[in-house]
Amino acid sequence: SQTIHQWPATLVQPVGSPLSLECTVEGTSNPNLYWYRQAAGRGLQLLFYSVGIGQISSEVPQNLSASRPQDRQFILSSKKLLLSDSGFYLCAWSGGQGGNQPQHFGDGTRLSIL
Amino acid sequence: AQTVTQSQPEMSVQEAETVTLSCTYDTSESDYYLFWYKQPPSRQMILVIRQEAYKQQNATENRFSVNFQKAAKSFSLKISDSQLGDAAMYFCAYRSSDFNKFYFGSGTKLNVKP
């Protein structure tokens, strides 16, 4: 069966520090991968998605970036965090074939910027 | 771009009663897929139900069913025999025909009263 791992679960970082959040998927190949941010009590904002290794689509201009160095690995990064980067980050995957395939989400990372 | 609207930020229902959560969407596509996700306080995103736009029959999963009105671009979720464990944020989502992007509504917080 397919599983998705996202870490860390919680992260506290000072303003201006770098960031690296990692997400890996097991049990499937060539998944579509996604990074979302969710502010408290709000909906999901799509940040990046990827349909293959090295292919990244950015949805919202910001100081974050994403990379997909391997088929089932998706990394969210920043060189210098801002206070506004605080939030709950969710990684997700979906099958690339068949539109009725839902997204499957990781457990999320709660990021606090001090 | 497609938009998904959930006009009810918060709703309440008495245990064992029925509640309907609304969702409308805007699209020019004829082929697409719709989903409802549940996010309990643990913040894990859980798939509740899915609907293919080409199917006229409304999807049903145990106590959960949808009322899909394609012409009206409406996709409401009905929860029957509400249980305390149904208390959560509910998100409506649209998957575009190119299969890659999902669009989420802003969510409805459902409270279940004992």
Short mmCIF file of C-alpha atoms in Angstrom, two decimals:
data_model
loop_
_atom_site.label_atom_id
_atom_site.label_comp_id
_atom_site.label_asym_id
_atom_site.label_seq_id
_atom_site.Cartn_x
_atom_site.Cartn_y
_atom_site.Cartn_z
CA SER A 1 0.00 0.00 0.00
CA GLN A 2 1.03 3.59 -0.54
CA THR A 3 2.25 5.75 2.30
CA ILE A 4 3.42 9.32 2.57
CA HIS A 5 5.89 10.56 5.14
CA GLN A 6 6.39 14.19 6.00
CA TRP A 7 8.81 15.60 8.55
CA PRO A 8 9.39 17.20 10.87
CA ALA A 9 5.99 17.37 12.54
CA THR A 10 6.82 20.60 14.33
CA LEU A 11 9.47 23.18 13.67
CA VAL A 12 10.36 26.45 15.36
CA GLN A 13 12.75 28.67 13.43
CA PRO A 14 14.04 32.23 13.83
CA VAL A 15 13.39 34.86 11.20
CA GLY A 16 16.05 34.80 8.52
CA SER A 17 17.01 31.18 9.02
CA PRO A 18 16.83 28.56 6.22
CA LEU A 19 14.15 25.92 5.88
CA SER A 20 13.98 22.40 4.55
CA LEU A 21 10.85 20.26 4.80
CA GLU A 22 10.92 16.81 3.30
CA CYS A 23 8.21 14.55 1.96
CA THR A 24 8.58 11.03 0.62
CA VAL A 25 6.07 8.63 -0.87
CA GLU A 26 6.28 4.86 -0.84
CA GLY A 27 4.41 2.20 -2.75
CA THR A 28 3.80 4.08 -6.00
CA SER A 29 5.81 5.40 -8.90
CA ASN A 30 5.72 8.70 -10.77
CA PRO A 31 3.19 10.36 -8.46
CA ASN A 32 2.10 13.96 -8.72
CA LEU A 33 3.41 15.75 -5.65
CA TYR A 34 2.10 18.88 -3.95
CA TRP A 35 2.98 21.36 -1.23
CA TYR A 36 0.18 23.32 0.47
CA ARG A 37 0.14 25.89 3.24
CA GLN A 38 -2.80 26.26 5.58
CA ALA A 39 -3.23 29.26 7.84
CA ALA A 40 -5.06 28.65 11.11
CA GLY A 41 -8.77 27.98 10.46
CA ARG A 42 -8.36 28.57 6.75
CA GLY A 43 -8.30 26.62 3.51
CA LEU A 44 -5.39 25.13 1.62
CA GLN A 45 -3.18 27.32 -0.49
CA LEU A 46 -1.33 25.43 -3.23
CA LEU A 47 2.33 26.42 -3.22
CA PHE A 48 4.00 24.00 -5.64
CA TYR A 49 3.22 20.88 -7.58
CA SER A 50 5.35 18.47 -9.56
CA VAL A 51 4.48 15.92 -12.22
CA GLY A 52 7.98 14.45 -12.49
CA ILE A 53 11.60 14.63 -11.41
CA GLY A 54 12.91 18.16 -11.76
CA GLN A 55 9.52 19.50 -12.89
CA ILE A 56 8.18 22.11 -10.50
CA SER A 57 5.23 24.43 -11.00
CA SER A 58 4.94 27.41 -8.68
CA GLU A 59 1.53 28.76 -7.85
CA VAL A 60 2.32 31.68 -5.58
CA PRO A 61 5.38 33.95 -5.83
CA GLN A 62 7.20 33.95 -2.50
CA ASN A 63 10.50 33.27 -0.88
CA LEU A 64 9.88 29.53 -0.85
CA SER A 65 11.11 27.03 -3.41
CA ALA A 66 10.57 23.35 -4.09
CA SER A 67 12.66 20.59 -5.55
CA ARG A 68 12.10 17.01 -6.61
CA PRO A 69 15.48 15.30 -6.70
CA GLN A 70 13.98 11.82 -6.85
CA ASP A 71 10.73 10.37 -8.14
CA ARG A 72 9.13 10.08 -4.73
CA GLN A 73 10.84 12.87 -2.84
CA PHE A 74 9.60 16.43 -2.63
CA ILE A 75 11.41 19.16 -0.68
CA LEU A 76 10.20 22.58 0.36
CA SER A 77 12.95 25.11 1.06
CA SER A 78 13.68 28.68 1.91
CA LYS A 79 16.96 30.54 2.19
CA LYS A 80 15.59 33.15 4.61
CA LEU A 81 12.34 32.66 6.49
CA LEU A 82 9.89 35.49 7.06
CA LEU A 83 7.37 35.85 9.87
CA SER A 84 4.64 35.41 7.27
CA ASP A 85 5.94 31.91 6.49
CA SER A 86 4.43 30.60 9.71
CA GLY A 87 1.70 28.07 9.15
CA PHE A 88 0.79 24.46 8.68
CA TYR A 89 2.42 22.83 5.65
CA LEU A 90 0.96 19.79 4.00
CA CYS A 91 2.52 17.52 1.43
CA ALA A 92 0.28 15.41 -0.78
CA TRP A 93 0.49 12.96 -3.65
CA SER A 94 -1.95 11.74 -6.26
CA GLY A 95 -1.88 9.27 -9.09
CA GLY A 96 -1.03 10.87 -12.38
CA GLN A 97 -3.39 8.70 -14.39
CA GLY A 98 -7.11 8.76 -13.82
CA GLY A 99 -8.78 11.94 -12.74
CA ASN A 100 -10.82 10.35 -9.99
CA GLN A 101 -7.69 9.63 -8.02
CA PRO A 102 -7.82 11.75 -4.86
CA GLN A 103 -4.94 13.41 -3.12
CA HIS A 104 -3.39 11.63 -0.16
CA PHE A 105 -1.92 13.87 2.48
CA GLY A 106 0.93 13.65 4.93
CA ASP A 107 0.42 14.49 8.58
CA GLY A 108 1.70 18.04 8.10
CA THR A 109 4.40 20.26 9.58
CA ARG A 110 3.54 23.05 11.98
CA LEU A 111 6.06 25.81 11.33
CA SER A 112 6.45 28.68 13.78
CA ILE A 113 8.71 31.60 12.98
CA LEU A 114 10.04 33.62 15.91
CA ALA B 1 -8.74 29.29 -13.09
CA GLN B 2 -11.33 27.21 -11.37
CA THR B 3 -12.70 28.43 -8.06
CA VAL B 4 -14.41 26.50 -5.30
CA THR B 5 -16.72 28.28 -2.87
CA GLN B 6 -17.96 27.08 0.48
CA SER B 7 -20.33 29.75 1.71
CA GLN B 8 -20.85 28.34 5.21
CA PRO B 9 -17.81 29.03 7.42
CA GLU B 10 -19.38 27.15 10.34
CA MET B 11 -22.38 24.92 10.97
CA SER B 12 -23.82 23.00 13.88
CA VAL B 13 -25.89 19.85 14.01
CA GLN B 14 -27.43 17.82 16.80
CA GLU B 15 -26.11 14.30 17.22
CA ALA B 16 -28.12 11.77 15.17
CA GLU B 17 -29.56 14.46 12.91
CA THR B 18 -28.77 15.30 9.30
CA VAL B 19 -26.74 18.21 8.00
CA THR B 20 -25.89 19.44 4.52
CA LEU B 21 -22.72 21.32 3.65
CA SER B 22 -22.72 23.44 0.50
CA CYS B 23 -20.12 23.75 -2.21
CA THR B 24 -20.23 25.49 -5.55
CA TYR B 25 -17.54 25.74 -8.17
CA ASP B 26 -16.81 27.64 -11.30
CA THR B 27 -15.36 25.91 -14.36
CA SER B 28 -15.54 25.85 -18.12
CA GLU B 29 -14.52 22.19 -18.27
CA SER B 30 -17.03 19.43 -18.90
CA ASP B 31 -14.95 16.61 -17.45
CA TYR B 32 -13.70 16.90 -13.89
CA TYR B 33 -13.79 15.29 -10.48
CA LEU B 34 -15.04 16.47 -7.13
CA PHE B 35 -14.07 15.45 -3.62
CA TRP B 36 -14.97 16.12 -0.01
CA TYR B 37 -12.22 15.95 2.60
CA LYS B 38 -12.52 15.98 6.37
CA GLN B 39 -9.89 17.56 8.61
CA PRO B 40 -10.37 16.74 12.32
CA PRO B 41 -8.48 18.61 15.06
CA SER B 42 -5.50 16.34 14.41
CA ARG B 43 -5.29 18.19 11.07
CA GLN B 44 -4.95 15.03 9.05
CA MET B 45 -6.79 15.31 5.72
CA ILE B 46 -9.13 12.39 5.18
CA LEU B 47 -11.00 11.64 1.97
CA VAL B 48 -14.73 11.37 2.60
CA ILE B 49 -16.28 10.91 -0.83
CA ARG B 50 -15.63 11.50 -4.52
CA GLN B 51 -17.79 12.18 -7.59
CA GLU B 52 -17.03 11.96 -11.29
CA ALA B 53 -18.68 14.74 -13.28
CA TYR B 54 -19.70 12.36 -16.07
CA LYS B 55 -21.73 10.26 -13.67
CA GLN B 56 -25.29 11.36 -13.04
CA GLN B 57 -25.71 9.12 -10.02
CA ASN B 58 -24.82 10.76 -6.73
CA ALA B 59 -22.01 9.10 -4.80
CA THR B 60 -22.72 7.52 -1.43
CA GLU B 61 -20.38 6.27 1.28
CA ASN B 62 -22.26 4.92 4.29
CA ARG B 63 -23.70 7.96 6.12
CA PHE B 64 -22.20 10.39 3.63
CA SER B 65 -23.81 11.26 0.32
CA VAL B 66 -23.58 14.05 -2.19
CA ASN B 67 -26.09 16.04 -4.20
CA PHE B 68 -24.29 16.75 -7.46
CA GLN B 69 -26.02 19.27 -9.71
CA LYS B 70 -23.75 19.68 -12.74
CA ALA B 71 -25.73 22.41 -14.46
CA ALA B 72 -25.83 24.45 -11.27
CA LYS B 73 -22.17 23.61 -10.51
CA SER B 74 -23.14 22.53 -7.04
CA PHE B 75 -21.73 19.68 -4.97
CA SER B 76 -23.21 19.48 -1.49
CA LEU B 77 -22.38 16.91 1.18
CA LYS B 78 -25.08 15.35 3.32
CA ILE B 79 -24.16 13.70 6.58
CA SER B 80 -26.89 11.50 8.03
CA ASP B 81 -27.12 10.31 11.62
CA SER B 82 -24.39 12.73 12.66
CA GLN B 83 -21.89 11.47 15.20
CA LEU B 84 -19.57 13.31 17.57
CA GLY B 85 -16.63 12.06 15.52
CA ASP B 86 -17.94 13.92 12.49
CA ALA B 87 -16.93 17.22 14.07
CA ALA B 88 -14.20 18.62 11.82
CA MET B 89 -13.40 21.04 9.04
CA TYR B 90 -14.80 19.89 5.72
CA PHE B 91 -13.22 20.91 2.44
CA CYS B 92 -14.67 20.62 -1.00
CA ALA B 93 -12.12 20.05 -3.78
CA TYR B 94 -12.12 20.10 -7.57
CA ARG B 95 -9.66 18.19 -9.73
CA SER B 96 -9.07 19.69 -13.15
CA SER B 97 -9.24 17.66 -16.33
CA ASP B 98 -5.48 17.86 -16.80
CA PHE B 99 -5.33 15.76 -13.63
CA ASN B 100 -2.57 17.79 -12.03
CA LYS B 101 -4.18 20.51 -10.00
CA PHE B 102 -6.67 20.42 -7.19
CA TYR B 103 -8.63 23.45 -6.07
CA PHE B 104 -9.95 23.62 -2.51
CA GLY B 105 -12.71 25.63 -0.92
CA SER B 106 -12.12 27.63 2.24
CA GLY B 107 -13.76 24.98 4.40
CA THR B 108 -16.78 24.60 6.67
CA LYS B 109 -16.32 23.91 10.35
CA LEU B 110 -18.89 21.39 11.52
CA ASN B 111 -19.81 21.23 15.20
CA VAL B 112 -21.78 18.23 16.49
CA LYS B 113 -23.78 18.79 19.66
CA PRO B 114 -24.46 15.86 22.01
#
